[in-house]
PDB file of C-alpha atoms and ligand atoms in Angstrom:
ATOM      1  CA  MET A 250      -8.819 -14.095  13.225  1.00  0.00           C
ATOM      2  CA  ALA A 251      -9.553 -14.852   9.626  1.00  0.00           C
ATOM      3  CA  ILE A 252      -8.179 -14.623   6.123  1.00  0.00           C
ATOM      4  CA  LEU A 253     -10.364 -12.211   4.172  1.00  0.00           C
ATOM      5  CA  LYS A 254     -11.322 -12.256   0.506  1.00  0.00           C
ATOM      6  CA  ILE A 255      -9.356  -9.718  -1.551  1.00  0.00           C
ATOM      7  CA  ALA A 256     -11.228  -7.471  -4.012  1.00  0.00           C
ATOM      8  CA  ARG A 257      -9.807  -7.376  -7.531  1.00  0.00           C
ATOM      9  CA  MET A 258      -9.469  -4.429  -9.908  1.00  0.00           C
ATOM     10  CA  GLY A 259     -12.880  -3.617 -11.345  1.00  0.00           C
ATOM     11  CA  HIS A 260     -14.754  -4.086  -8.051  1.00  0.00           C
ATOM     12  CA  PRO A 261     -16.437  -0.788  -7.083  1.00  0.00           C
ATOM     13  CA  VAL A 262     -15.033  -0.873  -3.513  1.00  0.00           C
ATOM     14  CA  LEU A 263     -11.578  -0.238  -5.036  1.00  0.00           C
ATOM     15  CA  ALA A 264     -12.776   2.800  -6.991  1.00  0.00           C
ATOM     16  CA  ARG A 265     -14.415   4.895  -4.264  1.00  0.00           C
ATOM     17  CA  ARG A 266     -13.017   7.228  -1.631  1.00  0.00           C
ATOM     18  CA  ALA A 267     -12.865   5.456   1.754  1.00  0.00           C
ATOM     19  CA  ASP A 268     -14.327   7.004   4.917  1.00  0.00           C
ATOM     20  CA  PRO A 269     -12.374   8.151   7.997  1.00  0.00           C
ATOM     21  CA  ILE A 270     -12.327   5.950  11.102  1.00  0.00           C
ATOM     22  CA  MET A 271     -13.892   7.707  14.081  1.00  0.00           C
ATOM     23  CA  ASP A 272     -12.793   5.290  16.824  1.00  0.00           C
ATOM     24  CA  PRO A 273      -9.595   3.298  16.130  1.00  0.00           C
ATOM     25  CA  LYS A 274     -10.050   1.346  19.366  1.00  0.00           C
ATOM     26  CA  ALA A 275     -13.529   0.058  18.491  1.00  0.00           C
ATOM     27  CA  ALA A 276     -13.727  -3.738  18.704  1.00  0.00           C
ATOM     28  CA  GLU A 277     -14.705  -4.125  15.033  1.00  0.00           C
ATOM     29  CA  ILE A 278     -11.688  -2.034  13.930  1.00  0.00           C
ATOM     30  CA  GLN A 279      -9.331  -4.088  16.122  1.00  0.00           C
ATOM     31  CA  ARG A 280     -10.752  -7.288  14.614  1.00  0.00           C
ATOM     32  CA  LEU A 281     -10.433  -5.863  11.089  1.00  0.00           C
ATOM     33  CA  ILE A 282      -6.751  -4.996  11.726  1.00  0.00           C
ATOM     34  CA  ASP A 283      -6.001  -8.526  13.006  1.00  0.00           C
ATOM     35  CA  ASP A 284      -7.736 -10.068   9.994  1.00  0.00           C
ATOM     36  CA  MET A 285      -5.911  -7.750   7.581  1.00  0.00           C
ATOM     37  CA  VAL A 286      -2.535  -8.743   9.078  1.00  0.00           C
ATOM     38  CA  ASP A 287      -3.449 -12.422   8.636  1.00  0.00           C
ATOM     39  CA  THR A 288      -4.629 -11.780   5.090  1.00  0.00           C
ATOM     40  CA  MET A 289      -1.504  -9.810   4.090  1.00  0.00           C
ATOM     41  CA  ARG A 290       0.802 -12.489   5.527  1.00  0.00           C
ATOM     42  CA  ASP A 291      -1.159 -15.287   3.843  1.00  0.00           C
ATOM     43  CA  ALA A 292      -1.035 -13.513   0.473  1.00  0.00           C
ATOM     44  CA  GLY A 293       2.644 -12.545   0.837  1.00  0.00           C
ATOM     45  CA  GLY A 294       2.090  -8.832   0.222  1.00  0.00           C
ATOM     46  CA  ALA A 295       4.073  -5.864   1.546  1.00  0.00           C
ATOM     47  CA  GLY A 296       0.899  -3.944   2.320  1.00  0.00           C
ATOM     48  CA  LEU A 297      -2.870  -4.045   2.362  1.00  0.00           C
ATOM     49  CA  ALA A 298      -5.572  -1.363   2.466  1.00  0.00           C
ATOM     50  CA  ALA A 299      -9.013  -1.907   4.018  1.00  0.00           C
ATOM     51  CA  PRO A 300     -10.880  -1.351   0.712  1.00  0.00           C
ATOM     52  CA  GLN A 301      -8.980  -4.366  -0.663  1.00  0.00           C
ATOM     53  CA  VAL A 302     -10.866  -6.527   1.841  1.00  0.00           C
ATOM     54  CA  HIS A 303     -14.181  -4.845   0.918  1.00  0.00           C
ATOM     55  CA  VAL A 304     -14.162  -2.394   3.852  1.00  0.00           C
ATOM     56  CA  PRO A 305     -14.284   1.251   2.664  1.00  0.00           C
ATOM     57  CA  LEU A 306     -12.420   2.767   5.639  1.00  0.00           C
ATOM     58  CA  ARG A 307      -9.172   4.754   5.840  1.00  0.00           C
ATOM     59  CA  LEU A 308      -6.874   2.055   7.221  1.00  0.00           C
ATOM     60  CA  VAL A 309      -3.702   0.574   5.736  1.00  0.00           C
ATOM     61  CA  ILE A 310      -1.087  -1.871   6.970  1.00  0.00           C
ATOM     62  CA  PHE A 311       2.384  -2.489   5.563  1.00  0.00           C
ATOM     63  CA  HIS A 312       5.801  -3.921   6.341  1.00  0.00           C
ATOM     64  CA  ALA A 313       8.980  -4.734   4.476  1.00  0.00           C
ATOM     65  CA  PRO A 314      12.043  -6.857   5.167  1.00  0.00           C
ATOM     66  CA  THR A 315      15.526  -5.375   4.648  1.00  0.00           C
ATOM     67  CA  SER A 316      15.835  -7.341   1.384  1.00  0.00           C
ATOM     68  CA  ARG A 317      13.160  -5.046  -0.107  1.00  0.00           C
ATOM     69  CA  THR A 318      14.384  -1.734   1.316  1.00  0.00           C
ATOM     70  CA  GLU A 319      18.169  -1.813   0.754  1.00  0.00           C
ATOM     71  CA  GLY A 320      18.556  -0.668   4.333  1.00  0.00           C
ATOM     72  CA  GLU A 321      16.270  -0.390   7.304  1.00  0.00           C
ATOM     73  CA  ALA A 322      13.393  -2.858   7.575  1.00  0.00           C
ATOM     74  CA  VAL A 323       9.930  -1.333   7.703  1.00  0.00           C
ATOM     75  CA  PRO A 324       8.233  -2.651  10.844  1.00  0.00           C
ATOM     76  CA  LEU A 325       4.648  -3.913  10.608  1.00  0.00           C
ATOM     77  CA  THR A 326       2.734  -0.641  10.728  1.00  0.00           C
ATOM     78  CA  VAL A 327      -0.989  -0.004  11.141  1.00  0.00           C
ATOM     79  CA  LEU A 328      -1.913   3.460   9.868  1.00  0.00           C
ATOM     80  CA  ILE A 329      -5.384   4.920  10.371  1.00  0.00           C
ATOM     81  CA  ASN A 330      -6.639   8.080   8.607  1.00  0.00           C
ATOM     82  CA  PRO A 331      -3.191   8.621   7.014  1.00  0.00           C
ATOM     83  CA  GLU A 332      -1.817  11.747   5.377  1.00  0.00           C
ATOM     84  CA  ILE A 333       1.239  11.997   3.109  1.00  0.00           C
ATOM     85  CA  GLU A 334       3.322  14.923   1.945  1.00  0.00           C
ATOM     86  CA  PRO A 335       6.375  14.841  -0.334  1.00  0.00           C
ATOM     87  CA  LEU A 336       9.604  16.203   1.169  1.00  0.00           C
ATOM     88  CA  ASP A 337      10.860  17.415  -2.210  1.00  0.00           C
ATOM     89  CA  ALA A 338       9.924  17.208  -5.883  1.00  0.00           C
ATOM     90  CA  GLU A 339      12.034  14.144  -6.722  1.00  0.00           C
ATOM     91  CA  LEU A 340      10.199  11.194  -8.280  1.00  0.00           C
ATOM     92  CA  GLN A 341      11.530   7.660  -8.568  1.00  0.00           C
ATOM     93  CA  VAL A 342      10.174   5.006 -10.938  1.00  0.00           C
ATOM     94  CA  GLY A 343       9.923   1.454  -9.622  1.00  0.00           C
ATOM     95  CA  TYR A 344       7.988  -1.736 -10.322  1.00  0.00           C
ATOM     96  CA  GLU A 345       4.960  -2.420  -8.120  1.00  0.00           C
ATOM     97  CA  GLY A 346       2.505  -5.218  -7.713  1.00  0.00           C
ATOM     98  CA  CYS A 347      -0.847  -5.265  -5.964  1.00  0.00           C
ATOM     99  CA  LEU A 348      -2.864  -8.071  -4.403  1.00  0.00           C
ATOM    100  CA  SER A 349      -5.887  -6.662  -6.273  1.00  0.00           C
ATOM    101  CA  LEU A 350      -4.119  -7.204  -9.641  1.00  0.00           C
ATOM    102  CA  PRO A 351      -2.719 -10.689  -9.095  1.00  0.00           C
ATOM    103  CA  GLY A 352       0.070 -11.694 -11.451  1.00  0.00           C
ATOM    104  CA  MET A 353       0.553  -8.168 -12.819  1.00  0.00           C
ATOM    105  CA  THR A 354       3.296  -5.584 -12.363  1.00  0.00           C
ATOM    106  CA  GLY A 355       4.029  -2.090 -13.627  1.00  0.00           C
ATOM    107  CA  ALA A 356       6.586   0.730 -13.333  1.00  0.00           C
ATOM    108  CA  VAL A 357       5.156   3.617 -11.318  1.00  0.00           C
ATOM    109  CA  PRO A 358       6.650   7.023 -10.511  1.00  0.00           C
ATOM    110  CA  ARG A 359       6.358   7.924  -6.805  1.00  0.00           C
ATOM    111  CA  TRP A 360       7.745  10.624  -4.526  1.00  0.00           C
ATOM    112  CA  ARG A 361      11.173   9.421  -3.409  1.00  0.00           C
ATOM    113  CA  ARG A 362      10.997  11.030   0.046  1.00  0.00           C
ATOM    114  CA  ILE A 363       7.838  11.650   2.034  1.00  0.00           C
ATOM    115  CA  ARG A 364       6.576  12.498   5.485  1.00  0.00           C
ATOM    116  CA  TYR A 365       3.520  10.544   6.579  1.00  0.00           C
ATOM    117  CA  GLY A 366       1.291  10.567   9.600  1.00  0.00           C
ATOM    118  CA  GLY A 367      -1.816   8.996  11.042  1.00  0.00           C
ATOM    119  CA  LEU A 368      -2.983   7.036  14.049  1.00  0.00           C
ATOM    120  CA  ASP A 369      -1.864   3.621  15.231  1.00  0.00           C
ATOM    121  CA  ARG A 370      -4.278   0.941  16.463  1.00  0.00           C
ATOM    122  CA  GLU A 371      -4.288   2.431  19.972  1.00  0.00           C
ATOM    123  CA  GLY A 372      -5.182   5.851  18.573  1.00  0.00           C
ATOM    124  CA  ASN A 373      -1.669   7.278  19.160  1.00  0.00           C
ATOM    125  CA  ARG A 374      -0.198   9.666  16.617  1.00  0.00           C
ATOM    126  CA  ILE A 375       2.464   8.286  14.222  1.00  0.00           C
ATOM    127  CA  GLU A 376       4.772  10.685  12.314  1.00  0.00           C
ATOM    128  CA  ARG A 377       7.564   9.354  10.110  1.00  0.00           C
ATOM    129  CA  GLU A 378       9.798  10.257   7.237  1.00  0.00           C
ATOM    130  CA  ALA A 379      10.409   7.580   4.631  1.00  0.00           C
ATOM    131  CA  GLU A 380      12.238   7.095   1.369  1.00  0.00           C
ATOM    132  CA  GLY A 381      12.671   4.503  -1.364  1.00  0.00           C
ATOM    133  CA  PHE A 382      10.647   1.312  -0.998  1.00  0.00           C
ATOM    134  CA  HIS A 383       9.203   2.409   2.354  1.00  0.00           C
ATOM    135  CA  ALA A 384       7.900   5.646   0.802  1.00  0.00           C
ATOM    136  CA  ARG A 385       6.615   3.721  -2.219  1.00  0.00           C
ATOM    137  CA  VAL A 386       4.588   1.179  -0.246  1.00  0.00           C
ATOM    138  CA  VAL A 387       2.986   3.920   1.871  1.00  0.00           C
ATOM    139  CA  GLN A 388       1.998   5.897  -1.250  1.00  0.00           C
ATOM    140  CA  HIS A 389       0.652   2.754  -2.947  1.00  0.00           C
ATOM    141  CA  GLU A 390      -1.469   1.724   0.057  1.00  0.00           C
ATOM    142  CA  CYS A 391      -2.786   5.227   0.736  1.00  0.00           C
ATOM    143  CA  ASP A 392      -3.819   5.560  -2.925  1.00  0.00           C
ATOM    144  CA  HIS A 393      -6.222   2.668  -2.313  1.00  0.00           C
ATOM    145  CA  LEU A 394      -8.074   4.915   0.162  1.00  0.00           C
ATOM    146  CA  ASP A 395      -8.794   7.378  -2.650  1.00  0.00           C
ATOM    147  CA  GLY A 396      -9.877   4.744  -5.148  1.00  0.00           C
ATOM    148  CA  VAL A 397      -6.570   4.845  -7.053  1.00  0.00           C
ATOM    149  CA  LEU A 398      -4.853   1.694  -8.342  1.00  0.00           C
ATOM    150  CA  TYR A 399      -1.245   1.827  -9.533  1.00  0.00           C
ATOM    151  CA  PRO A 400      -1.931   1.515 -13.302  1.00  0.00           C
ATOM    152  CA  SER A 401      -3.587   4.941 -13.233  1.00  0.00           C
ATOM    153  CA  ARG A 402      -0.339   6.406 -11.790  1.00  0.00           C
ATOM    154  CA  MET A 403       1.743   4.944 -14.616  1.00  0.00           C
ATOM    155  CA  THR A 404       3.165   7.248 -17.254  1.00  0.00           C
ATOM    156  CA  ASP A 405       4.059   4.455 -19.705  1.00  0.00           C
ATOM    157  CA  LEU A 406       1.661   1.512 -19.979  1.00  0.00           C
ATOM    158  CA  GLY A 407       4.312  -0.211 -22.088  1.00  0.00           C
ATOM    159  CA  ASN A 408       5.817  -1.087 -18.685  1.00  0.00           C
ATOM    160  CA  PHE A 409       2.653  -2.836 -17.478  1.00  0.00           C
ATOM    161  CA  GLY A 410       2.195  -6.587 -17.825  1.00  0.00           C
ATOM    162  CA  PHE A 411       2.298 -10.038 -16.348  1.00  0.00           C
ATOM    163  CA  VAL A 412       5.089 -10.573 -13.816  1.00  0.00           C
ATOM    164  CA  GLU A 413       6.568 -13.539 -15.745  1.00  0.00           C
ATOM    165  CA  GLU A 414       6.710 -11.560 -19.011  1.00  0.00           C
ATOM    166  CA  ILE A 415       8.144  -8.386 -17.489  1.00  0.00           C
ATOM    167  CA  ARG A 416      10.734 -10.406 -15.570  1.00  0.00           C
ATOM    168  CA  ARG A 417      11.707 -12.292 -18.748  1.00  0.00           C
ATOM    169  CA  ARG A 418      12.058  -8.982 -20.599  1.00  0.00           C
ATOM    170  CA  MET A 419      14.200  -7.466 -17.829  1.00  0.00           C
ATOM    171  CA  GLU A 420      16.440 -10.523 -17.700  1.00  0.00           C
ATOM    172  CA  GLY A 421      16.805 -10.215 -21.484  1.00  0.00           C
ATOM    173  CA  GLU A 422      17.834  -6.588 -21.094  1.00  0.00           C
ATOM    174  CA  GLY A 423      20.225  -7.355 -18.250  1.00  0.00           C
TER     175      GLY A 423
HETATM  176 NI1   NI B 613      -2.351  -2.501  -3.825  1.00  0.00          NI
END
């Protein structure tokens, strides 16, 4: 296992569409998943997409403790060749960060409730419904597979900035 180097915004691997994985059980995919889990834990992120570690394949991992979700914890999930559909038209705006934009944060509208599917690391089908933070992290990670970073989903770049500054501003408001 290894901690991988994370690509930062501006690197072309983050701007292209990633390719489907033909064989989830292939040894190099299993190794990539293990390394991505190590890398996400080391960096303290809630999720990581393969393009962020310079591998243009359709693979994301994510997890969230109950403190982030206001309810059920999101178990560590490996999702290969994922698809997402919204369950209704409701959007929710929330602050996001990304390991590829270190130190930055921005308010991003996302579908509040989604259904998502894909394959796990054994090639078994996963189907889930998610809402709130869980739905947000899945949408954020899957965007990476289409070359989309969260700033391009923002509707007001006035809510984009360095974490320390945005936090200071929010504390001032509160
Ligand atoms: Ni990200």
